[in-house]
mmCIF file of C-alpha atoms and ligand atoms in Angstrom:
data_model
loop_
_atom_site.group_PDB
_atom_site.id
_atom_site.type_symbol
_atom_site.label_atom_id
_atom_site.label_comp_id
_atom_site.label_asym_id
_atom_site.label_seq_id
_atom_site.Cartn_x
_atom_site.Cartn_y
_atom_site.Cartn_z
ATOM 1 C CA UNK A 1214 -5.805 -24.773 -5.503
ATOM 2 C CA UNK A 1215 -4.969 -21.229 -6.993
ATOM 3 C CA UNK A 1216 -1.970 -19.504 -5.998
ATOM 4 C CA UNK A 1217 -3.826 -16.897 -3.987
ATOM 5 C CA UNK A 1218 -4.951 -19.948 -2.025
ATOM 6 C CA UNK A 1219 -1.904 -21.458 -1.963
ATOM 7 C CA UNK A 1220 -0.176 -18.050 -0.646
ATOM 8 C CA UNK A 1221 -3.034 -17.300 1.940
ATOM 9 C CA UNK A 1222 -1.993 -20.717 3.694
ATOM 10 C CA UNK A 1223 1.545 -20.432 3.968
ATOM 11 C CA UNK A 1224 0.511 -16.725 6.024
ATOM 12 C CA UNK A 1225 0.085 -18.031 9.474
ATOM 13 C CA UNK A 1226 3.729 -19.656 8.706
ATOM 14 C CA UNK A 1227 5.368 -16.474 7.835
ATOM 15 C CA UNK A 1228 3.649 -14.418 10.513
ATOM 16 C CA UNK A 1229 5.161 -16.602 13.159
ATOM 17 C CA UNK A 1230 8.268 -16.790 11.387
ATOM 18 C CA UNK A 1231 8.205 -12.896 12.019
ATOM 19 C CA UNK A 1232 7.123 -12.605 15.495
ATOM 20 C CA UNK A 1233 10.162 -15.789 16.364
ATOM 21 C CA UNK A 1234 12.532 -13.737 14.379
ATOM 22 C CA UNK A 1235 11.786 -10.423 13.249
ATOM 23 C CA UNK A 1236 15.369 -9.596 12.121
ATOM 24 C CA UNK A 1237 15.323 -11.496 9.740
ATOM 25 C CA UNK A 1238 13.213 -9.722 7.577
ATOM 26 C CA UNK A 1239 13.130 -6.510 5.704
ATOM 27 C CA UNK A 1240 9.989 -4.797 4.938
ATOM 28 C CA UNK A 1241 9.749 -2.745 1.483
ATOM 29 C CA UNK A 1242 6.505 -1.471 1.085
ATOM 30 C CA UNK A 1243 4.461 1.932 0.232
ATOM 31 C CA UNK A 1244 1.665 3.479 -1.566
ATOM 32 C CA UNK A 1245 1.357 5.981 -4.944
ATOM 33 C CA UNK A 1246 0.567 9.590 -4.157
ATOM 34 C CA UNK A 1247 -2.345 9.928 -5.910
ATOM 35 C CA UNK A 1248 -4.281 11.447 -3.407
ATOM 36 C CA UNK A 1249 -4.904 11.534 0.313
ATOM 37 C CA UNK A 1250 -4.582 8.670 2.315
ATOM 38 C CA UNK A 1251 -7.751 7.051 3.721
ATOM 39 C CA UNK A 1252 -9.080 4.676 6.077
ATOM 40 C CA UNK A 1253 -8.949 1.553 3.279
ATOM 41 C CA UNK A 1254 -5.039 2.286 3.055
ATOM 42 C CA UNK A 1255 -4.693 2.622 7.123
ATOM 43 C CA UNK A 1256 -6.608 -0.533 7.697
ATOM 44 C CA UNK A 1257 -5.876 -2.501 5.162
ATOM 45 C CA UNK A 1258 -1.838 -1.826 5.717
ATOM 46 C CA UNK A 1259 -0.413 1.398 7.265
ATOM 47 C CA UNK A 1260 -1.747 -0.366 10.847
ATOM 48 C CA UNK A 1261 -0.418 -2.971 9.959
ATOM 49 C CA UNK A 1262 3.012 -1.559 8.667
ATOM 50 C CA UNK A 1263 3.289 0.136 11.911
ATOM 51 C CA UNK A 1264 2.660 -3.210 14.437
ATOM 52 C CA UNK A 1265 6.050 -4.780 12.748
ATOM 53 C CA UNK A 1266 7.885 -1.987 12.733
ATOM 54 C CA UNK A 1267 6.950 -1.808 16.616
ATOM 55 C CA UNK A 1268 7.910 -5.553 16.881
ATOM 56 C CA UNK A 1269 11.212 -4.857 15.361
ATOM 57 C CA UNK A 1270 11.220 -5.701 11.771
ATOM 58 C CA UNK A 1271 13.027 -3.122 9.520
ATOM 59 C CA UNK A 1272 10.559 -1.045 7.917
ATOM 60 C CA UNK A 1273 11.001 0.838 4.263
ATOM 61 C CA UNK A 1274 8.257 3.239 3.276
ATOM 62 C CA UNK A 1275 7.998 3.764 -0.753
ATOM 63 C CA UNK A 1276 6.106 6.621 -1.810
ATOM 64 C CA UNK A 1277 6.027 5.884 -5.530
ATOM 65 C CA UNK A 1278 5.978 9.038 -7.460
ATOM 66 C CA UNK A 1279 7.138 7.603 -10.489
ATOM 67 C CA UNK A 1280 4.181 4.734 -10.936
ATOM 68 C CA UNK A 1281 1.803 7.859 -10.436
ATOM 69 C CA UNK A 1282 2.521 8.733 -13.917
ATOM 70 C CA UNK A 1283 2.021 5.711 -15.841
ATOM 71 C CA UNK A 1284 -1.710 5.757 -16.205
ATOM 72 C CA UNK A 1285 -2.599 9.682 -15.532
ATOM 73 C CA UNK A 1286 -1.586 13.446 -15.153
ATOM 74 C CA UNK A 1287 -1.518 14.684 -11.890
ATOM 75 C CA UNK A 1288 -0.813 18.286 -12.997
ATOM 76 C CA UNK A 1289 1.268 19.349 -9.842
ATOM 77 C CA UNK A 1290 -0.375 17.609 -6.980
ATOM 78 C CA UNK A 1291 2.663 15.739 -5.997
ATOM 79 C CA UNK A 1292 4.058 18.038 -3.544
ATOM 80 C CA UNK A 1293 0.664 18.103 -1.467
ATOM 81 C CA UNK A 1294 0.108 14.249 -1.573
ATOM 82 C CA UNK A 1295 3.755 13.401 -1.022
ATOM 83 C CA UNK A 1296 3.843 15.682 2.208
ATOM 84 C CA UNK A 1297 0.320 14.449 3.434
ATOM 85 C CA UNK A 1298 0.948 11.198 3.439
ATOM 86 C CA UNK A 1299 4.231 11.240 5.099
ATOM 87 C CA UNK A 1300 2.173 13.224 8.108
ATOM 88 C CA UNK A 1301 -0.283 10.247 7.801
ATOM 89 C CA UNK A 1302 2.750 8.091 8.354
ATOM 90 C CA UNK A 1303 4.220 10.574 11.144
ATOM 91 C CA UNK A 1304 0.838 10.174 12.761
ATOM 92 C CA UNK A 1305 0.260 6.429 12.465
ATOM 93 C CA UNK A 1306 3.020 5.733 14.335
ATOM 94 C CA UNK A 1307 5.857 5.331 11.285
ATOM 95 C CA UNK A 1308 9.005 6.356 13.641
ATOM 96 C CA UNK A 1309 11.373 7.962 11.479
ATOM 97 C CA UNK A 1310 14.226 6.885 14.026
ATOM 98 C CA UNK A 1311 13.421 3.188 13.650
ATOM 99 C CA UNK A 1312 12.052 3.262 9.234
ATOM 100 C CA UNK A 1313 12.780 4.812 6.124
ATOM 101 C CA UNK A 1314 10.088 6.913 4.631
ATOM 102 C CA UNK A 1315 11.395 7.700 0.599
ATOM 103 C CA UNK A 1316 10.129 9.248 -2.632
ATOM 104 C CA UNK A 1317 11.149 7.147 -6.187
ATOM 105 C CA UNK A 1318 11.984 10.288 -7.871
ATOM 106 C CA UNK A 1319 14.667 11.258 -5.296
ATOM 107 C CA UNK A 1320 16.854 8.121 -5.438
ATOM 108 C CA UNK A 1321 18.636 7.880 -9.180
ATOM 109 C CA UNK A 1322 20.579 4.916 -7.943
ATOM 110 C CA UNK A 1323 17.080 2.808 -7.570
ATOM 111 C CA UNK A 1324 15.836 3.604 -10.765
ATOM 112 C CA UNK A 1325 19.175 2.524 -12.464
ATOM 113 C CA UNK A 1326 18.557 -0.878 -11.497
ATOM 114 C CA UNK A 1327 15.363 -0.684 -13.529
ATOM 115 C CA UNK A 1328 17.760 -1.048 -16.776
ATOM 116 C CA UNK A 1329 19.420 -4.505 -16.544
ATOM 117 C CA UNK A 1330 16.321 -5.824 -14.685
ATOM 118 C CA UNK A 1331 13.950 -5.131 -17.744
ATOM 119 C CA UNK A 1332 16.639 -7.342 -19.644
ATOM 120 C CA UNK A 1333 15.043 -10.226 -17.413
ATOM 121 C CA UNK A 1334 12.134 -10.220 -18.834
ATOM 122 C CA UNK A 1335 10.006 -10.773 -21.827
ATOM 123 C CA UNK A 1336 7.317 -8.190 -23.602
ATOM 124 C CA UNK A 1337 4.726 -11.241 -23.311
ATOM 125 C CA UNK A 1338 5.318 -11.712 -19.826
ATOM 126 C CA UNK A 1339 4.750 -8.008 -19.433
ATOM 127 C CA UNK A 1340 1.394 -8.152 -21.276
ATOM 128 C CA UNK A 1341 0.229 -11.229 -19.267
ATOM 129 C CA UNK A 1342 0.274 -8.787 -15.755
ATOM 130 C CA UNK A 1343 -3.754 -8.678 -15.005
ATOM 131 C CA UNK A 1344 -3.077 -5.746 -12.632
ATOM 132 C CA UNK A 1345 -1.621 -3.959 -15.629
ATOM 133 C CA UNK A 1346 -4.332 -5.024 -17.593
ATOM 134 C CA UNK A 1347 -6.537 -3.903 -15.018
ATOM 135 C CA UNK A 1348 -5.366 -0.523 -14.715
ATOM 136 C CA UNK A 1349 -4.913 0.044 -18.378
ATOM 137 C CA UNK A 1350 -8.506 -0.706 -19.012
ATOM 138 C CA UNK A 1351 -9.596 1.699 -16.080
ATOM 139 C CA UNK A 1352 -7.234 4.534 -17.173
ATOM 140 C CA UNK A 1353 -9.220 4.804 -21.128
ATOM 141 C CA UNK A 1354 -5.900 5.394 -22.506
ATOM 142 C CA UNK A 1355 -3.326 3.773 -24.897
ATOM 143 C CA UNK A 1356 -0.885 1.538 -23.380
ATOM 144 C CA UNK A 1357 2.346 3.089 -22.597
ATOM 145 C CA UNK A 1358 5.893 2.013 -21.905
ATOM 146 C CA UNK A 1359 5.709 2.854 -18.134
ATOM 147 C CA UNK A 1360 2.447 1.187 -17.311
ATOM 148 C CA UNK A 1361 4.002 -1.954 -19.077
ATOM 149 C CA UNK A 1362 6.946 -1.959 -17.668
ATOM 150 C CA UNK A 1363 6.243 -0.471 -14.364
ATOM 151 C CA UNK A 1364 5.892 -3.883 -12.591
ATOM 152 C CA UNK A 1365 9.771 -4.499 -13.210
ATOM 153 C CA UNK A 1366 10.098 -0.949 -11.723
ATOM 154 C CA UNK A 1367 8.293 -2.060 -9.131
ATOM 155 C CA UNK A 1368 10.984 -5.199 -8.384
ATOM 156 C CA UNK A 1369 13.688 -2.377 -8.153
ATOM 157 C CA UNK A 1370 11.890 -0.731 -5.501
ATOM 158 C CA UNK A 1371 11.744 -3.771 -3.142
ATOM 159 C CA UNK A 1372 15.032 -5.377 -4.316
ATOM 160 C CA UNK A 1373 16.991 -2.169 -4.120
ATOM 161 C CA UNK A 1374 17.157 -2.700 -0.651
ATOM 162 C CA UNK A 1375 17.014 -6.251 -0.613
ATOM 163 C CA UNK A 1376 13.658 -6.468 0.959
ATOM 164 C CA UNK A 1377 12.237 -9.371 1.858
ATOM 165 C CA UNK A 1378 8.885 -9.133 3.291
ATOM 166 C CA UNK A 1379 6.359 -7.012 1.217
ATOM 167 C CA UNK A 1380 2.860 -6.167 2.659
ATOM 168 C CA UNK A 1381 0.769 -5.992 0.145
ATOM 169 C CA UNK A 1382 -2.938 -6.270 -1.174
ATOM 170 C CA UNK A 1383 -3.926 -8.774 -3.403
ATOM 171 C CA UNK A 1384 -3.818 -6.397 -6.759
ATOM 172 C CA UNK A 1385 0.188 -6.323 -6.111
ATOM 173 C CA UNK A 1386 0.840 -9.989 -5.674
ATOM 174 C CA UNK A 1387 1.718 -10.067 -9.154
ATOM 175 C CA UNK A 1388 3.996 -7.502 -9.276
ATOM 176 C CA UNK A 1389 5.938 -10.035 -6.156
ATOM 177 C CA UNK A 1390 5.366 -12.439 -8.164
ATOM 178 C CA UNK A 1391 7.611 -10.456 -10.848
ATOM 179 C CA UNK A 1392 10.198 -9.607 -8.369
ATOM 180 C CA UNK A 1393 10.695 -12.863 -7.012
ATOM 181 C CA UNK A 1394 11.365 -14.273 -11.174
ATOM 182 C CA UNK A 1395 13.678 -10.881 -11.898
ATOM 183 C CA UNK A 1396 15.706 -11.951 -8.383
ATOM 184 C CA UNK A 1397 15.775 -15.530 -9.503
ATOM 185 C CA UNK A 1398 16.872 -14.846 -12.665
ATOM 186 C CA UNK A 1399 19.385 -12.335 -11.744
ATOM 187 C CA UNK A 1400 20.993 -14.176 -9.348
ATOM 188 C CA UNK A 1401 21.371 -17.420 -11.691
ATOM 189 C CA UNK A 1402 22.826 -15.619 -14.522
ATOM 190 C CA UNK A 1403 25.061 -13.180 -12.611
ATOM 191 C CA UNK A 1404 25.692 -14.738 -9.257
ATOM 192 C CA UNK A 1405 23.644 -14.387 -5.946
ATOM 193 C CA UNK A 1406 22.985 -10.954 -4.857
ATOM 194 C CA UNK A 1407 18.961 -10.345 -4.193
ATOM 195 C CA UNK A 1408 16.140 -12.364 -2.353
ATOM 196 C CA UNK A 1409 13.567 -13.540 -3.472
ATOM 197 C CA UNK A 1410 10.597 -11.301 -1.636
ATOM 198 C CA UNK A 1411 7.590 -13.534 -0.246
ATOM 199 C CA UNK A 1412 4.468 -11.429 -0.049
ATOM 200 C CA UNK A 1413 2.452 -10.717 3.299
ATOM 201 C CA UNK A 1414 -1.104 -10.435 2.781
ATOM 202 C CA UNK A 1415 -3.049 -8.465 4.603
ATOM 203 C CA UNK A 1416 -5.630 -10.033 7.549
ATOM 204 C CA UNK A 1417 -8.297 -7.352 6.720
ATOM 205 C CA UNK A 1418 -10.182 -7.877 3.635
ATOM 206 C CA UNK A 1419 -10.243 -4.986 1.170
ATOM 207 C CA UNK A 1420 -12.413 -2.030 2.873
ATOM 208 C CA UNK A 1421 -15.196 -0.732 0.067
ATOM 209 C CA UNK A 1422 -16.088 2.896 0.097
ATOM 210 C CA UNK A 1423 -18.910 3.879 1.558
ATOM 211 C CA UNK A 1424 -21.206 3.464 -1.638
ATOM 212 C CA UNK A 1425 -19.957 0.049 -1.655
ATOM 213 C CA UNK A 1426 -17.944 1.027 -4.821
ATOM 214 C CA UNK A 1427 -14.094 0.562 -4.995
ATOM 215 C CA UNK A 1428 -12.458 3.503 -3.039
ATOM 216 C CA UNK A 1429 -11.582 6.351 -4.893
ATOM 217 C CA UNK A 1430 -11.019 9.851 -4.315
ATOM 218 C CA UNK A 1431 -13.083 10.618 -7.668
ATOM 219 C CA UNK A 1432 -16.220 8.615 -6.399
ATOM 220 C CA UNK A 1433 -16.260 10.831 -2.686
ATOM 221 C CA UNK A 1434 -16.974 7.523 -1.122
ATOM 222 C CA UNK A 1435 -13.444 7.489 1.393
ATOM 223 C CA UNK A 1436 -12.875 8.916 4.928
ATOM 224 C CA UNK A 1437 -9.343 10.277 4.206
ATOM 225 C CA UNK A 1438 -7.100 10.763 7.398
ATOM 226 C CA UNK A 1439 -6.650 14.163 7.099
ATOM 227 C CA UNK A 1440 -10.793 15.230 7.822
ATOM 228 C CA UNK A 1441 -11.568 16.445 10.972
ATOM 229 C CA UNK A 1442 -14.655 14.284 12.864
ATOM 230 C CA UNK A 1443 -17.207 16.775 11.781
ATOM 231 C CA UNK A 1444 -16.246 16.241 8.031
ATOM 232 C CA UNK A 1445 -16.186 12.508 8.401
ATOM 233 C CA UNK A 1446 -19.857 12.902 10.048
ATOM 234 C CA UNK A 1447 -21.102 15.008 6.760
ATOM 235 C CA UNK A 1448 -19.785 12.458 4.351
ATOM 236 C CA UNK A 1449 -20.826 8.760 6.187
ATOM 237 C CA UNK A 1450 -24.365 11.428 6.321
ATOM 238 C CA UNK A 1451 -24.434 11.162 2.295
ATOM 239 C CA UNK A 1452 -23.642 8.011 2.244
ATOM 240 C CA UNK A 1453 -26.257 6.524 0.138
ATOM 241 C CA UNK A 1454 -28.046 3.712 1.749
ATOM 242 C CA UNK A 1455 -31.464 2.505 0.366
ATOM 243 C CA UNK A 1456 -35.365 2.084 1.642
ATOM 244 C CA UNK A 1457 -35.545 -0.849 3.849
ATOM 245 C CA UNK A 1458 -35.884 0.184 7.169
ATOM 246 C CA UNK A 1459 -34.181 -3.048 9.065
ATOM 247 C CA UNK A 1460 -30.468 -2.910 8.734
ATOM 248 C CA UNK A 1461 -28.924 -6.444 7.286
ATOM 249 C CA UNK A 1462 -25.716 -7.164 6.063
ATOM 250 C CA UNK A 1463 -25.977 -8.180 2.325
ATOM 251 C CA UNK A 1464 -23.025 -6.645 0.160
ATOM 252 C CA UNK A 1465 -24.426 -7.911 -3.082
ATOM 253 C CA UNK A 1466 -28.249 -6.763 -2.484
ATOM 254 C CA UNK A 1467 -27.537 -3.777 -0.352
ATOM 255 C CA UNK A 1468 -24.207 -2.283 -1.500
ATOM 256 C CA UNK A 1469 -24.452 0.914 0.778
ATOM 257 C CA UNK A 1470 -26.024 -0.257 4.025
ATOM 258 C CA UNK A 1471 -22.929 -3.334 4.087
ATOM 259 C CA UNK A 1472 -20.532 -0.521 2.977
ATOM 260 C CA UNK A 1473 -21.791 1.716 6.284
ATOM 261 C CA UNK A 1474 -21.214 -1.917 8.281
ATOM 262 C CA UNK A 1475 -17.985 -2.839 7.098
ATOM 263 C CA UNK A 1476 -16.610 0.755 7.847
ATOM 264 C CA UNK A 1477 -17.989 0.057 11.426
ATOM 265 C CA UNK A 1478 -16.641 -3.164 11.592
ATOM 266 C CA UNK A 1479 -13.247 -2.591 10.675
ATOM 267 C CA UNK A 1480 -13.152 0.849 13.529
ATOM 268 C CA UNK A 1481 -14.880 -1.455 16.248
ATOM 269 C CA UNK A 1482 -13.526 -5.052 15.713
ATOM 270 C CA UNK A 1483 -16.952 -6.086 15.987
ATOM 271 C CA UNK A 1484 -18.330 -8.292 13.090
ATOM 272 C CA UNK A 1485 -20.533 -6.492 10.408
ATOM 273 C CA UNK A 1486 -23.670 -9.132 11.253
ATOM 274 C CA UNK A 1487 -23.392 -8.553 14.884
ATOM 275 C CA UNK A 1488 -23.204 -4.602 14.135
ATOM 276 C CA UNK A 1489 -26.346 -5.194 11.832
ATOM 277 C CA UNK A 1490 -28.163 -7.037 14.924
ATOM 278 C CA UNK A 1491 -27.555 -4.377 17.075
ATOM 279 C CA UNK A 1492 -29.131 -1.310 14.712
ATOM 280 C CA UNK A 1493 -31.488 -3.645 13.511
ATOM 281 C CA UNK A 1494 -35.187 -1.581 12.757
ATOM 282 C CA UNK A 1495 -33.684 1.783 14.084
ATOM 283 C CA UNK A 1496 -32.765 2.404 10.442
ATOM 284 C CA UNK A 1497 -30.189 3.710 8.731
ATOM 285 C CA UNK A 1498 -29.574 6.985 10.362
ATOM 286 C CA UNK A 1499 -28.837 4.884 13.517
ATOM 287 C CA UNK A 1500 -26.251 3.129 11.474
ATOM 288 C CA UNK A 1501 -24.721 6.404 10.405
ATOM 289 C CA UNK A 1502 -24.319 7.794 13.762
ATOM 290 C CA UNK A 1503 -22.856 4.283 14.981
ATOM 291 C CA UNK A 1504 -20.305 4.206 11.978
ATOM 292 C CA UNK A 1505 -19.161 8.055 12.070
ATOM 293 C CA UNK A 1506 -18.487 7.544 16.259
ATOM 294 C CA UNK A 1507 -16.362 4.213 15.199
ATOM 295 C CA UNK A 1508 -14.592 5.615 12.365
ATOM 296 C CA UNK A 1509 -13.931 8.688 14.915
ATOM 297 C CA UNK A 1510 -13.016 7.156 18.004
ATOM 298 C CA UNK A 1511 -10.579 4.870 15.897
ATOM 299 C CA UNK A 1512 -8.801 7.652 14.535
ATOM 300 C CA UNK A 1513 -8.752 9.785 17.345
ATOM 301 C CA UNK A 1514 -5.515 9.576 18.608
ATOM 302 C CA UNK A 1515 -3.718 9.563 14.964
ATOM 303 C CA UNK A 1516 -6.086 12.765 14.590
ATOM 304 C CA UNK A 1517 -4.850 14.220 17.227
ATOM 305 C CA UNK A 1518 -0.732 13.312 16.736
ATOM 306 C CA UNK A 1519 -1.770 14.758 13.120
ATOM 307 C CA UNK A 1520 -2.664 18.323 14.219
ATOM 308 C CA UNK A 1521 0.346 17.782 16.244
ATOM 309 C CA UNK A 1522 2.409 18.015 13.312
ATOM 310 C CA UNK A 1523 4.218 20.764 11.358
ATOM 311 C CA UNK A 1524 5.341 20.690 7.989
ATOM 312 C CA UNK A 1525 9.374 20.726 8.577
ATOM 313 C CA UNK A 1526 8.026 17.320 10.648
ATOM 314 C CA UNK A 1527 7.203 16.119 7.296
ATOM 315 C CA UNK A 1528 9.938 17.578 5.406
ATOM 316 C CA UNK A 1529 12.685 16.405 7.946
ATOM 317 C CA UNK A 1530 11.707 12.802 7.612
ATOM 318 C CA UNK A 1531 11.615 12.636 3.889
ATOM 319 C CA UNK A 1532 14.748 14.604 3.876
ATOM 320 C CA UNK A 1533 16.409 12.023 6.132
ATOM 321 C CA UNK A 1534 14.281 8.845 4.665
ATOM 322 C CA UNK A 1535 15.845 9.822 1.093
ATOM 323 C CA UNK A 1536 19.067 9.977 1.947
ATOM 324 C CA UNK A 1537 19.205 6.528 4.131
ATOM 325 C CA UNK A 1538 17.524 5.192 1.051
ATOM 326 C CA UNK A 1539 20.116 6.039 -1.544
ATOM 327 C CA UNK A 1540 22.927 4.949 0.671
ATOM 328 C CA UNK A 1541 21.503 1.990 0.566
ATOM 329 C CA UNK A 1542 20.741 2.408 -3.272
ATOM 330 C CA UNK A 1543 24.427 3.015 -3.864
ATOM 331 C CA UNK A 1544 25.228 0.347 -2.413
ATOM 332 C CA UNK A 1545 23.125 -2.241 -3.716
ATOM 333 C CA UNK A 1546 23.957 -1.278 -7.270
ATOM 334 C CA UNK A 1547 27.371 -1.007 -6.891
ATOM 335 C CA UNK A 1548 27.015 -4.529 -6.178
ATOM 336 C CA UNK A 1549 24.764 -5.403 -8.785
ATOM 337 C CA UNK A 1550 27.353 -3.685 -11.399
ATOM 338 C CA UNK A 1551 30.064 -6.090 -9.781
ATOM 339 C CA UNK A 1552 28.481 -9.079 -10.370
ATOM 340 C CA UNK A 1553 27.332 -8.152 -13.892
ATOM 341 C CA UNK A 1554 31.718 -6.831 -14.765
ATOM 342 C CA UNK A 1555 30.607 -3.480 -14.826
ATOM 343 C CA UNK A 1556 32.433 -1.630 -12.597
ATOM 344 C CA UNK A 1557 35.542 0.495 -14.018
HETATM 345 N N1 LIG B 2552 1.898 -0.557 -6.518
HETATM 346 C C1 LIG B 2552 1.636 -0.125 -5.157
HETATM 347 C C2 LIG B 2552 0.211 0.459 -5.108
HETATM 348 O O1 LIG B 2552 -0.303 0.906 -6.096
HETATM 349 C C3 LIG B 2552 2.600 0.905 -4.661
HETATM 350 C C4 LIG B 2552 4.017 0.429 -4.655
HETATM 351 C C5 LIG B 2552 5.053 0.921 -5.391
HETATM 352 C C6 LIG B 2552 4.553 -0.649 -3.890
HETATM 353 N N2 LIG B 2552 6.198 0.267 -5.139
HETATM 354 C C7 LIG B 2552 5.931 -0.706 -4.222
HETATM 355 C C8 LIG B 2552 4.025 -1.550 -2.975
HETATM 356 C C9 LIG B 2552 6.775 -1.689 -3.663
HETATM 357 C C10 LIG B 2552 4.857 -2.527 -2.417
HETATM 358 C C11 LIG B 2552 6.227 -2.585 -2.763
HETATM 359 O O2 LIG B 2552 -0.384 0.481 -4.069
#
């Protein structure tokens, strides 16, 4: 059995675990602000994100400004995609009473822990990371420090806090996988101070974009949060599907059609199959106008809290996130310094 097998069994375990005892956990999780956020991000975990925080696990929201940088330029874009998404968050249901909603860049004590944690491990164990591999093929560039070592970064942004519980995709399991060996390792040379993180996978299986490709704001092919119901109409519209009239669900053979079914599956809780039964020889427009009024009606109400919003809503709860955060920070590496005989 592989370990993503091995992991996807011991899930039904840890969500009961949870839902018996939710305070024993402590979520760390987040996103880069690369962009806006779309539906693959709110279905895959922001909904998610937002049903333990309601059930009374502690939630920490990363937005990871510093891993933006290690495989592009976003010449000034931060700003914009930093203050969307924490209205995305606002309007998702993210209660910035009950979580912590933080930027990387704003807490110096986090990133400090980055230092004796790279001492834990090795440059090959950097270079075996196949998400790092991964994105350094896809970014076309040369390697740099960063991207190599942004995995460890990545262990100081859940262990900062000492969180235990991190929702994830599959593409970050081996950066918990890191986190869990830098804990283990700190805490056997140095004295017990972090957990060791277990990874929560996600029950909804990674949303394509509507062309069936991998979502990406470069592509076109996402429904970002942000769009109004008239804008999500015009893009599921150019969605590209292909000639056969009679809708059936076949990712591999029909890439855009399955895309348009997934999207509707996801929205309606209905299966894709039973969605493609339904539309069956009315065609594809059919299928547009049934995925654009699912994708709608399930973002409705977030829509709606959205335009709700103002930007000091946004700018209050980062403002308050960051500074809960590097409390905690300075707390966390005071003690780290302690066990290592470095405070003076
Ligand atoms: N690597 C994650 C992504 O690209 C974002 C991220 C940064 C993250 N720090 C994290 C996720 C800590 C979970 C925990 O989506």
């Amino acid at each position: 059995m592989d370990s993503f097998s091995a992991l996807s069994e011991r899930m039904p375990a840890l969500r009961s675990s949870i839902s018996s005892d939710p305070s024993r956990y402590r979520i760390l999780t987040g996103e880069r602000p690369t962009g806006q956020l779309h539906l693959g991000h709110y279905v895959g975990t922001i909904r998610e994100r937002v049903r333990l925080q309601d059930a009374g696990v502690e939630t920490l929201v990363i937005i990871a400004d510093y891993q933006v940088i290690t495989d592009r330029d976003t010449a000034g874009a931060f700003r914009e995609n930093v203050y969307s998404a924490v209205l995305d968050y606002l309007a998702a249901g993210i209660d910035p009473g009950r979580s912590t909603i933080f930027t990387h860049s704003a807490i110096p004590e986090l990133n400090q822990l980055f230092l004796p944690f790279l001492s834990l491990v090795t440059e090959a164990e950097l270079h075996r990371n196949p998400t790092v591999k991964a994105e350094l093929l896809a970014s076309g560039r040369a390697l740099n420090g960063l991207l190599l070592t942004y995995p460890v970064h990545q262990a100081a942004d859940i262990l900062f806090c000492k969180g235990n519980l991190v929702p994830v995709g599959k593409d970050n399991l081996p950066h918990v996988e890191v986190t869990r060996t830098i804990a283990r390792r700190f805490n056997e040379k140095y004295g017990e101070v972090f957990p060791e993180p277990e990874a929560l996978i996600t029950e909804t299986p990674e949303l394509p974009g509507l062309d069936g490709r991998t979502m990406s704001k470069s592509y076109g092919n996402t429904i970002t949060l942000a769009m109004n119901e008239d804008e999500t109409a015009q893009r599921i519209r150019k969605a590209p599907t292909d000639s056969e009239r009679t809708i059936t669900y076949d990712p591999d053979s029909r890439p855009g059609v399955s895309a348009l079914l997934d999207t509707a599956s996801v929205c309606s809780g209905r299966t894709p199959q039973d969605i493609a039964d339904e539309v069956g020889s009315q065609g594809s427009g059919a299928l547009k106008a049934l995925t654009t009024e699912a994708v709608n009606e399930h973002l409705r109400e977030l829509r709606q809290r959205r335009a709700a919003l103002v930007a000091a809503d946004a700018a209050e709860a980062l403002c308050s996130g960051n500074d809960a955060a590097r409390q905690i920070a300075g707390e966390t590496l005071e003690e780290t310094r302690a066990a290592m005989g470095m405070l003076y």
